[in-house]
Coordinates of C-alpha atoms and ligand atoms in Angstrom, one line a residue:
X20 CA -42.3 -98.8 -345.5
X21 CA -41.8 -97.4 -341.9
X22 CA -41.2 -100.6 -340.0
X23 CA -38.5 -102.1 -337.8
X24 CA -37.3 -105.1 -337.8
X25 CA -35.8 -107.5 -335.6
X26 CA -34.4 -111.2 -334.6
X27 CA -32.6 -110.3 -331.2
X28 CA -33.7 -112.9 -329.0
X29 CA -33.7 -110.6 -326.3
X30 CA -36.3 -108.4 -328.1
X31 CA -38.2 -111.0 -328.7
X32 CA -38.7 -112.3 -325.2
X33 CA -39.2 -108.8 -324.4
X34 CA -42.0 -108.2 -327.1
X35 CA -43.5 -111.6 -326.8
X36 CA -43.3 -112.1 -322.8
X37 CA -42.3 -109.8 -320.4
X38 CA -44.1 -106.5 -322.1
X39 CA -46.3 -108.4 -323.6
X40 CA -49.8 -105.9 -323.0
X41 CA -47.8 -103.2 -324.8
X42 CA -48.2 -104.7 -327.5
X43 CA -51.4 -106.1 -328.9
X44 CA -52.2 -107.4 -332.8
X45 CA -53.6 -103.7 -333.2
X46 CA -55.9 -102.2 -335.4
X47 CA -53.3 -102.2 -338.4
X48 CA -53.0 -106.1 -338.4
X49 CA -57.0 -106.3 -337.4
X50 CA -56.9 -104.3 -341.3
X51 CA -54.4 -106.7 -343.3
X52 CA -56.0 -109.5 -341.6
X53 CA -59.5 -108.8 -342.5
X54 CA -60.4 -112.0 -343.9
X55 CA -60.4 -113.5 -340.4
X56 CA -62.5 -111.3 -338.8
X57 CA -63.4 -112.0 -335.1
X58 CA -61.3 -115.2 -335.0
X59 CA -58.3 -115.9 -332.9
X60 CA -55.6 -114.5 -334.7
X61 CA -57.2 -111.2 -334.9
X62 CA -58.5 -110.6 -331.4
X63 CA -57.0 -109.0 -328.5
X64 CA -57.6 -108.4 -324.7
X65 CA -61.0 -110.1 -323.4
X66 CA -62.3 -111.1 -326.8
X67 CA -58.6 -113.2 -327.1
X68 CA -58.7 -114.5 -324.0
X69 CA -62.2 -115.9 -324.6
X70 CA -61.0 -117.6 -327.5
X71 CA -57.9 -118.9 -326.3
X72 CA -60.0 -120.2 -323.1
X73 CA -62.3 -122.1 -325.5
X74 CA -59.7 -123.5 -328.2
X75 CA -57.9 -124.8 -324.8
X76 CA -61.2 -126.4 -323.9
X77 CA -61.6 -127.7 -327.4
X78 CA -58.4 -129.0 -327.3
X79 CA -58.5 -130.7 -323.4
X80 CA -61.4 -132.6 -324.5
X81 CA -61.0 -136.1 -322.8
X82 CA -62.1 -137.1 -326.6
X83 CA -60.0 -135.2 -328.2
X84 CA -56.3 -136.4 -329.0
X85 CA -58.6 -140.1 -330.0
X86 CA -60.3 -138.3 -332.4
X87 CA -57.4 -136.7 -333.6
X88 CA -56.0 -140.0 -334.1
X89 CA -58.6 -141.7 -335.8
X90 CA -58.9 -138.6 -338.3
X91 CA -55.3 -139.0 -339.0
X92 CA -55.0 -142.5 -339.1
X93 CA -58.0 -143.0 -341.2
X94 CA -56.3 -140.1 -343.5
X95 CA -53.6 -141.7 -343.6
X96 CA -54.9 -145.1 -344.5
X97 CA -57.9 -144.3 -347.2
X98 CA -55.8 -140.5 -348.7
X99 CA -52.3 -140.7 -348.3
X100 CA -51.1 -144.2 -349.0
X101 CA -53.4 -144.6 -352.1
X102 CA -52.8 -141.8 -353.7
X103 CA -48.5 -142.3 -352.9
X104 CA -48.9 -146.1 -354.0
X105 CA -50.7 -145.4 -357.5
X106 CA -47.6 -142.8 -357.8
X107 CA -44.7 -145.6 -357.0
X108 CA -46.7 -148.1 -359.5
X109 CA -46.7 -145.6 -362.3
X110 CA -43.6 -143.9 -361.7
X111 CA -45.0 -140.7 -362.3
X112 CA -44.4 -137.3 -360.5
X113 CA -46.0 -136.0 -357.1
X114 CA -46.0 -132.2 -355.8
X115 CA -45.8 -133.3 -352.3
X116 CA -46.4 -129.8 -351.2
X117 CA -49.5 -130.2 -353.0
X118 CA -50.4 -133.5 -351.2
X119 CA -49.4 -132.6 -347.9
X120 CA -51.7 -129.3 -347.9
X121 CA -54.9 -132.0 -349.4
X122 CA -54.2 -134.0 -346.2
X123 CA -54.1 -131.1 -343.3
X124 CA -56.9 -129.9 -344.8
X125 CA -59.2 -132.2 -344.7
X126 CA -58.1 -133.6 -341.5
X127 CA -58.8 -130.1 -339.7
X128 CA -62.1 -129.8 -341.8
X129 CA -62.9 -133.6 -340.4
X130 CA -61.4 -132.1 -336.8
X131 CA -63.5 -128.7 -336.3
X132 CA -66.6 -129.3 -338.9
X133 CA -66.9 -133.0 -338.7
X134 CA -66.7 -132.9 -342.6
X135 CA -64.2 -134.7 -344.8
X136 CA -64.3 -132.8 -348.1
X137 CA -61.9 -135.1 -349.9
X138 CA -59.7 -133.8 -351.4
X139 CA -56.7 -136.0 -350.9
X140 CA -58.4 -138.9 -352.9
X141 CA -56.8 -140.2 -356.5
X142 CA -58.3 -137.8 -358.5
X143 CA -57.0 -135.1 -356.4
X144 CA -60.2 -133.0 -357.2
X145 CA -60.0 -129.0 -356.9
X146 CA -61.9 -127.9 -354.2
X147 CA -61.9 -124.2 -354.1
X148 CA -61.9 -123.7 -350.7
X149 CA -58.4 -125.8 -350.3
X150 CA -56.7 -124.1 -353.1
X151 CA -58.0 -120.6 -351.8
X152 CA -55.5 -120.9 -348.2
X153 CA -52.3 -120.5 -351.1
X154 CA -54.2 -117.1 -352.2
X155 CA -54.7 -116.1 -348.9
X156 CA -51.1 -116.7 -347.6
X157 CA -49.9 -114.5 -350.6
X158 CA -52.1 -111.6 -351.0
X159 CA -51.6 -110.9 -346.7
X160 CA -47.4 -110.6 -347.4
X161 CA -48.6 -108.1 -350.4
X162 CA -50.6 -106.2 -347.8
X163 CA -47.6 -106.0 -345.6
X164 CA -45.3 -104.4 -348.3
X165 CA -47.5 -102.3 -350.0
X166 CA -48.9 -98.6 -348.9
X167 CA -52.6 -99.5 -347.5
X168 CA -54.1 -96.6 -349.8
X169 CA -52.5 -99.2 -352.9
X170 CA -54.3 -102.2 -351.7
X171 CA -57.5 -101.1 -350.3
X172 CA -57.6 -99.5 -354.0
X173 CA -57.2 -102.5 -355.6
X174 CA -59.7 -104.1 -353.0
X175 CA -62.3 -101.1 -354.0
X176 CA -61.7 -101.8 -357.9
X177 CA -61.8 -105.5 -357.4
X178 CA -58.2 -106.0 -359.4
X179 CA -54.7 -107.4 -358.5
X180 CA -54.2 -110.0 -355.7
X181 CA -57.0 -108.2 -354.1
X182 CA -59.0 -109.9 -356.8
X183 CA -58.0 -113.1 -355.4
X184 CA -58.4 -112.5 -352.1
X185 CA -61.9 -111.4 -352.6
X186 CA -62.7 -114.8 -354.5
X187 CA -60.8 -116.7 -351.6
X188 CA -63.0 -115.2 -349.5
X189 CA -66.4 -116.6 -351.0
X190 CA -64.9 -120.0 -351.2
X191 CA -64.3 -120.2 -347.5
X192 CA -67.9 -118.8 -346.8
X193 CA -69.3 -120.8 -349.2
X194 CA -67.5 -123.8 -347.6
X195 CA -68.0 -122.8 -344.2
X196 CA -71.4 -121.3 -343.7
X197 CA -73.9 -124.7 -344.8
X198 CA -71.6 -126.5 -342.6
X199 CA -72.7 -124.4 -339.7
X200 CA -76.2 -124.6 -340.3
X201 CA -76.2 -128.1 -340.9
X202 CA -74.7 -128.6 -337.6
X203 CA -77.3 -125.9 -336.1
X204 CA -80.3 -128.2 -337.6
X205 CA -78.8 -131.3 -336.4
X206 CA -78.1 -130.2 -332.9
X207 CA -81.5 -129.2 -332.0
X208 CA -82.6 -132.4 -332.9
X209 CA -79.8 -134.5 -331.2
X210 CA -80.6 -136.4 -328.0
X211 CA -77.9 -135.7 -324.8
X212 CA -76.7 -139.4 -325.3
X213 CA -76.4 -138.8 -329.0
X214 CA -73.8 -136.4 -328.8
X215 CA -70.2 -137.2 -328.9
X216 CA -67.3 -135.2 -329.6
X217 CA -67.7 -132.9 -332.6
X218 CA -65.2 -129.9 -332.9
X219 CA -68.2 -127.4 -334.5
X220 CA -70.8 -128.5 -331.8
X221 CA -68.0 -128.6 -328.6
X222 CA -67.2 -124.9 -330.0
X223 CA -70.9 -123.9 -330.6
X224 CA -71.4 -124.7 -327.1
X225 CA -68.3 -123.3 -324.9
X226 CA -68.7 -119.8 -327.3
X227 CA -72.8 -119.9 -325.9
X228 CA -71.6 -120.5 -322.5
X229 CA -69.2 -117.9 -322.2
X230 CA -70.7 -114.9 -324.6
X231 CA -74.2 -114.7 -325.4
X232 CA -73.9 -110.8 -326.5
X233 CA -72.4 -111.7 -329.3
X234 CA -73.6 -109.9 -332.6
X235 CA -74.1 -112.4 -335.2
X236 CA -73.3 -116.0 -333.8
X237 CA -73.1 -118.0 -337.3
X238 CA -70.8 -114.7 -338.5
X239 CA -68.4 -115.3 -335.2
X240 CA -68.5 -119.1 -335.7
X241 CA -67.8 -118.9 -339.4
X242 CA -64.5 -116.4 -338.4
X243 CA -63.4 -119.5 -335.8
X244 CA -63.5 -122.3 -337.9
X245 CA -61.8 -120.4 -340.2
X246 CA -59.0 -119.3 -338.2
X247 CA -58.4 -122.8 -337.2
X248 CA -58.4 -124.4 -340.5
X249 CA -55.9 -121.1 -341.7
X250 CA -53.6 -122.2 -338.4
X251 CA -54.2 -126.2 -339.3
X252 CA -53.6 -126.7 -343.0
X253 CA -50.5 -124.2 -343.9
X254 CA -48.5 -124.7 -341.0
X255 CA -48.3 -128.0 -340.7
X256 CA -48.0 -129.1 -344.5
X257 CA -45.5 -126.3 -345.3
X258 CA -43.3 -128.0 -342.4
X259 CA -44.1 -131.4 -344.3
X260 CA -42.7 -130.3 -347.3
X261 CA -39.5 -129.0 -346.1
X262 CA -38.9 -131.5 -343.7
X263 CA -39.0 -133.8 -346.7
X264 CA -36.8 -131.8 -348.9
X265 CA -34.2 -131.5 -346.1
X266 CA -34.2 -135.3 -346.1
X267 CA -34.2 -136.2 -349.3
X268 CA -31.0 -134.2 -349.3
X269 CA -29.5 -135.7 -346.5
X270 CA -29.8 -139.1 -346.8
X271 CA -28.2 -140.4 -343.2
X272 CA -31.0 -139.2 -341.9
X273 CA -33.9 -140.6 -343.6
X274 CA -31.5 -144.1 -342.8
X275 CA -31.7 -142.8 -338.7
X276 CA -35.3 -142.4 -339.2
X277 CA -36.0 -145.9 -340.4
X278 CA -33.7 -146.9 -338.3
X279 CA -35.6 -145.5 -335.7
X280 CA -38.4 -146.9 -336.5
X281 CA -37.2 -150.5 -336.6
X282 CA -35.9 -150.3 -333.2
X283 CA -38.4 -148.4 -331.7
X284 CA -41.9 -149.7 -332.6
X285 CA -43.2 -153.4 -331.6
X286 CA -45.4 -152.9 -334.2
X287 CA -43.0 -153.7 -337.2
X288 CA -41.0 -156.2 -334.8
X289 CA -44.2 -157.9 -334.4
X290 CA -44.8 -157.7 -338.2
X291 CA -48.4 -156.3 -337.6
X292 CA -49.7 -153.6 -340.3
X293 CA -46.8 -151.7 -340.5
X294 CA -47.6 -149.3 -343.0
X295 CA -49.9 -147.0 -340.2
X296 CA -48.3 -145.4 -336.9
X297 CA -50.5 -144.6 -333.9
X298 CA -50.1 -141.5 -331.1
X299 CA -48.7 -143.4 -328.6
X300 CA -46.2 -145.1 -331.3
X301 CA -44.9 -141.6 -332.5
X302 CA -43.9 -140.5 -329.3
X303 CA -41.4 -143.1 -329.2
X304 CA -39.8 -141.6 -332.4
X305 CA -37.0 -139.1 -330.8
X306 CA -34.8 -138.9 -333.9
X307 CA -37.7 -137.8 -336.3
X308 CA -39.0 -135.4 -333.5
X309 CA -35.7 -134.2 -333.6
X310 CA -35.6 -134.1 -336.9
X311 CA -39.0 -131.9 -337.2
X312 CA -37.7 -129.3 -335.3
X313 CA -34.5 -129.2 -337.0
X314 CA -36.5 -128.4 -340.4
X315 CA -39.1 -126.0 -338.3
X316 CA -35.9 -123.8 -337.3
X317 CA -34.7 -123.6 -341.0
X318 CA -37.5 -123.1 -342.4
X319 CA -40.4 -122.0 -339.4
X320 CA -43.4 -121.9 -341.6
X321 CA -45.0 -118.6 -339.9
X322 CA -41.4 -117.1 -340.8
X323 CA -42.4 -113.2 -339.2
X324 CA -44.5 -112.1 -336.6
X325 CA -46.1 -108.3 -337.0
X326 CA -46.5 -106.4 -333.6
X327 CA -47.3 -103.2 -333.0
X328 CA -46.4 -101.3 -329.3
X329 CA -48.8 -99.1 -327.9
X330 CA -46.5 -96.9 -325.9
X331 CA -43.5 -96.1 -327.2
X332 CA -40.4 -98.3 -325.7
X333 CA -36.3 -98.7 -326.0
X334 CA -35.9 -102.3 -326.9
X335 CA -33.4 -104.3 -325.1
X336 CA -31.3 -103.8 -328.1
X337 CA -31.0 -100.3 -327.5
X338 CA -33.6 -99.3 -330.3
X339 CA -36.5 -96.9 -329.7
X340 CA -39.6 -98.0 -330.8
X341 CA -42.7 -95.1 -331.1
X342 CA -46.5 -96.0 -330.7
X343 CA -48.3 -98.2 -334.1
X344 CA -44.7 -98.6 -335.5
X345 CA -44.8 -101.5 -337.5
X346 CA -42.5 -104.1 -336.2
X347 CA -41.5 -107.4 -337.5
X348 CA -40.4 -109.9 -335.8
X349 CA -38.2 -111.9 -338.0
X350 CA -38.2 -115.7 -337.5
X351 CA -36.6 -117.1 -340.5
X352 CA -33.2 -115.4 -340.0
X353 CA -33.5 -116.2 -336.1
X354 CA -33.0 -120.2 -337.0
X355 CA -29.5 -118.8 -339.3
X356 CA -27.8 -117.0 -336.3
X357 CA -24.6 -118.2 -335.9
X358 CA -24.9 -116.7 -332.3
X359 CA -27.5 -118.4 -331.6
X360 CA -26.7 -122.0 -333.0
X361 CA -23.2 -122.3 -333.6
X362 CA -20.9 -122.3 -336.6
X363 CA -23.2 -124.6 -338.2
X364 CA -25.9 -123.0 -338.2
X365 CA -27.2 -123.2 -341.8
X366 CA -26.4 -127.4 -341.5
X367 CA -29.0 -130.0 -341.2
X368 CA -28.6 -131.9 -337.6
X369 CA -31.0 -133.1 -335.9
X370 CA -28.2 -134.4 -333.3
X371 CA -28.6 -130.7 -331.9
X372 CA -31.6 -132.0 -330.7
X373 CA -31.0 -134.5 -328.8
X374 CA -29.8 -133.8 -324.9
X375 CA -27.1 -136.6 -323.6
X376 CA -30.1 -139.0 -322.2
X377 CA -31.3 -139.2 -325.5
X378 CA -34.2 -137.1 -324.8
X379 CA -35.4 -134.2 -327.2
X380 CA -33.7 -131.1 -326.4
X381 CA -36.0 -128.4 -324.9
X382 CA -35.2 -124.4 -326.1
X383 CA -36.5 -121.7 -325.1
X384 CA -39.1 -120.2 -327.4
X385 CA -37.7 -116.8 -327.4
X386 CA -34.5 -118.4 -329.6
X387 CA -36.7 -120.8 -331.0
X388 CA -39.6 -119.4 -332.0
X389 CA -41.5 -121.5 -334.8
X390 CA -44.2 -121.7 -332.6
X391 CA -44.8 -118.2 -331.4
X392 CA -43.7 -117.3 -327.2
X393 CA -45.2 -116.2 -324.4
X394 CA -49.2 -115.7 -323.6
X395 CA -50.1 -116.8 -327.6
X396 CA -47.7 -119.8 -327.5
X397 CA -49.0 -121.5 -331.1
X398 CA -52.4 -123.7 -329.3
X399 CA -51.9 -126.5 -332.0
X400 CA -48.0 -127.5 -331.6
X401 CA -48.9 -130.9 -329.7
X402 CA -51.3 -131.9 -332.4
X403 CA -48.7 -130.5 -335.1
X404 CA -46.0 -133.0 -334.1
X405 CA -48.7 -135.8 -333.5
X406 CA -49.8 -135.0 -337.3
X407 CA -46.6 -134.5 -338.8
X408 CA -44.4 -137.5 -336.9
X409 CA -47.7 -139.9 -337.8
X410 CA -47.8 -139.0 -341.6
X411 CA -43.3 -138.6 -341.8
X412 CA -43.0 -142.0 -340.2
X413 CA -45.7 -143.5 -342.1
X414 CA -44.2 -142.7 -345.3
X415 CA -40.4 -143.2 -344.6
X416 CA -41.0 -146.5 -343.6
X417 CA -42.8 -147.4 -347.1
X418 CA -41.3 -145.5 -349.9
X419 CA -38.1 -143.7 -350.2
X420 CA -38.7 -140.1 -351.9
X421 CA -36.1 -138.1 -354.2
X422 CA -36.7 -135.1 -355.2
X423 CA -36.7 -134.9 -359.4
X424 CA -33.6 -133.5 -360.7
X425 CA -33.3 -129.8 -361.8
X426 CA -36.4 -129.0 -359.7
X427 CA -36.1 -125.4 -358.6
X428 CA -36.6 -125.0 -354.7
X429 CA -37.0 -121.8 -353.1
X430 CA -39.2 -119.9 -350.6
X431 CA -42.7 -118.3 -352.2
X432 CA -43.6 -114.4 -351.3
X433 CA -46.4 -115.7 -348.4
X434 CA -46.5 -115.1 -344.7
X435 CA -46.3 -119.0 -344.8
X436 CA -42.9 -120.0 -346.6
X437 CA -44.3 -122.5 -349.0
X438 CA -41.9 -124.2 -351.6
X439 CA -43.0 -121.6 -354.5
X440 CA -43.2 -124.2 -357.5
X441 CA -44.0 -127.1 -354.5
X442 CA -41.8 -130.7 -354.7
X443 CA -42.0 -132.7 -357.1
X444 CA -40.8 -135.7 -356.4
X445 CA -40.9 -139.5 -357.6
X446 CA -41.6 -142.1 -354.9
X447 CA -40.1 -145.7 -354.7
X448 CA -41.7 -148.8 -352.7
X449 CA -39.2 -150.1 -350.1
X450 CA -39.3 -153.7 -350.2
X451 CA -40.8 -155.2 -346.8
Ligands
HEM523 C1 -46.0 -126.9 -337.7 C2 -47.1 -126.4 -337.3 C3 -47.5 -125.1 -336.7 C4 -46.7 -124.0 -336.5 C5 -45.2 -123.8 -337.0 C6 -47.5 -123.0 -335.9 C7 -47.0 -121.7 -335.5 C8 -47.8 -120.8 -334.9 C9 -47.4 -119.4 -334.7 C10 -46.0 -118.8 -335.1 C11 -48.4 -118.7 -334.1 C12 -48.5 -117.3 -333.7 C13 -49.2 -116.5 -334.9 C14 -49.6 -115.1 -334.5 O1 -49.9 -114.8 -333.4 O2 -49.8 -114.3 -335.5 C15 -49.5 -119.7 -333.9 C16 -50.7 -119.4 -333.3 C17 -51.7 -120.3 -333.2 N1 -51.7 -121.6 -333.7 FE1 -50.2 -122.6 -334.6 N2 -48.7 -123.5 -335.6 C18 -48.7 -124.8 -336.1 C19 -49.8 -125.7 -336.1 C20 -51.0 -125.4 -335.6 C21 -52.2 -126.3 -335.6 C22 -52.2 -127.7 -336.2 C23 -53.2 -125.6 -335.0 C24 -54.6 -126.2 -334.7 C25 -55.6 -125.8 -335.3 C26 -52.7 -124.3 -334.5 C27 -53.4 -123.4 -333.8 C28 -53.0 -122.1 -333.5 C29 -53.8 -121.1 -332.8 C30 -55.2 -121.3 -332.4 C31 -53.0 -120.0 -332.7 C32 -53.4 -118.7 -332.0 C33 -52.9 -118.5 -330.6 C34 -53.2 -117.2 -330.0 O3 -53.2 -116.2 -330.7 O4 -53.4 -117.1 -328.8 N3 -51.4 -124.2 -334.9 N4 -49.1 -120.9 -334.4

């Protein structure tokens, strides 16, 4: 339990920017995070900058924010509004959490593996593999709290959350790897003019340019993809989730939104299919934008960072920090600092948003840090806010959501602050 924690800004800037080669992920997080392996999150010096050089790449692709689009829209279209439409007809209940975790997940499946597994259709089938991210999420807080000797015990005996984690762990290979060597078979075969854009194949490619030492390619792959679809589905749909919550209980703002979106788009003046909202569309929406980052600073879904120094330092706070200490970099109560945001700090207002020419506000990631600072600034927040302003406008603008009454809402024990018992919630058609 020898850690420190902290939510100075200055500290953070410090930890995140400034010093930031004193302190890498480490071998302690490499341990808790096991599960990713070689990927992204785990990495540090050259092997990090390789990756962060190709997910850039990935993510530059002149092809890349269309096919982004498409996989959202077409989500959107064939997933979400079926599945929210048979809810409104029937009147029955909906764990949005539930649904918005279905739909990032097989959008970032569709994004890096070129696979759509389904599993925001109207049965709302269980695919392991989905369902095996909440496991994940919970077992790595366990590993933070607990002596290592306890877990790695458990792990050894094959008992406790390490159970889980161990069974979450086959579903994402077992998801993973014939996706791989599907792509492997079909890429040999491919002609130059056959290829298009195809997250696996664009990544198979840049890692082959750039490393060829690499000890097992399909093993190093497998870790990527799964990093990305860890980064893709929990952060965005646990930001969903609250951002719904927060305005289902603040009604003037769901009004501002549609409001919004009555003014803004030409699409719904024009009376074209209104119930879809492209890229370009979305960036019109300032109020909603605002509105996102309003709930991603009360509830910022990757609520702590772990760091660990490698020499020892005096924080800017005066504290004195000695070589592998653990040290937690506390989000969640960052976005509750009355310091930092003023008296009302624990209020809903997207107005703080907003500068006086009606732009979004820009703050500094060091008080703001939902995203991560410095050198491993999050690599997904533009395709975040293109996801989540796509999916919040398209459903604000056709159904009005209320939470059921008496449903209990509070934060689950994850390194992704989930809605523990999701939202249920009971949607109603607006009439258009
Ligand atoms: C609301 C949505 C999101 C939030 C709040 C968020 C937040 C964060 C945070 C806090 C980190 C730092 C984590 C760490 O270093 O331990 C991070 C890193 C990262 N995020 Fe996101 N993220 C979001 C969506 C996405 C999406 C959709 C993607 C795309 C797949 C993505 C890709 C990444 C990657 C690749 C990194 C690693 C960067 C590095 O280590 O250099 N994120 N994100």
């Amino acid at each position: 339990m020898h850690m420190v924690l902290t939510c100075d800004p200055a500290n953070i800037h410090y930890i995140l920017s400034k010093n930031f080669s004193n302190y890498p992920k480490g071998p302690e997080f490499r341990k808790i995070f096991d599960i990713l392996g070689d990927g992204i999150f785990n990495a540090d010096s050259q092997l990090w900058e390789t990756h962060r050089r190709v997910t850039l790449s990935l993510m530059h692709h002149p092809s890349f924010l269309k096919v982004l689009e498409v996989t959202v829209w077409d989500k959107v279209e064939k997933g979400l509004l079926p599945v929210l439409q048979n809810c409104a007809k029937t009147g029955s209940q909906l764990d949005l959490q539930d649904i918005f975790q279905r739909f990032a997940f097989d959008s970032i499946s569709k994004l890096v593996l070129d696979h759509d597994p389904g599993s925001l259709s109207l049965d709302l089938p269980n695919i392991p593999c989905e369902k095996a991210f909440n496991d994940l999420a919970l077992v790595l807080l366990h590993r933070h709290i607990l002596p290592e000797r306890y877990w790695k015990l458990q792990k050894w005996l094959g008992i406790g959350k390490e159970k889980k984690l161990s069974k979450a762990w086959d579903a994402f290979d077992q998801f993973i790897y014939p996706r791989i060597s599907l792509k492997q078979e079909k890429r040999s075969k491919m002609f130059d003019e056959e290829r298009r854009f195809v997250g696996l194949t664009t990544l198979m490619e840049a890692y082959e340019e750039t490393n060829n030492s690499i000890r097992d390619a399909k093993a190093f792959i497998r870790d990527n993809i799964l990093n990305l679809m860890f980064a893709g589905r929990d952060t965005t749909s646990t930001a969903l989730t609250w951002f719904f919550w927060l305005i289902a209980t603040n009604h003037w703002a769901e009004e501002k939104i549609l409001e919004e979106i009555a003014n803004e788009l030409d699409v719904v003046k024009q009376g074209q299919d209104s119930r879809l909202f492209n890229v370009q569309q979305s960036h019109k929406l300032v109020y909603l934008h605002a509105a996102l980052c309003e709930a991603l600073r009360l509830y910022p879904p990757v609520a702590l960072e772990h760091k660990a120094p490698v020499q020892a330092v005096i924080l800017p706070s005066g504290v004195r920090v000695e070589p592998n200490t653990k040290l937690i970099l506390f989000f969640y109560s960052m976005g509750r600092m009355e310091s930092l945001w003023g008296e009302d700090c624990l209020e809903f207002k997207p107005e703080r948003w907003i500068s006086e020419r009606g732009r979004v506000r820009h703050e500094p990631s060091f008080k703001f840090p939902a995203f991560n600072a410095g050198p491993r600034t999050c690599l997904g927040k533009e395709m975040a806010f293109v996801q989540m302003k796509m999916v919040a406008a398209s459903i604000i603008y056709n159904y009005h959501v209320r939470v059921v009454d008496g449903h209990p809402i509070s934060p689950s024990d994850s390194i992704i602050i989930q809605m523990k018992q999701g939202l249920m919630v009971r949607l109603f058609q607006r009439n258009r």
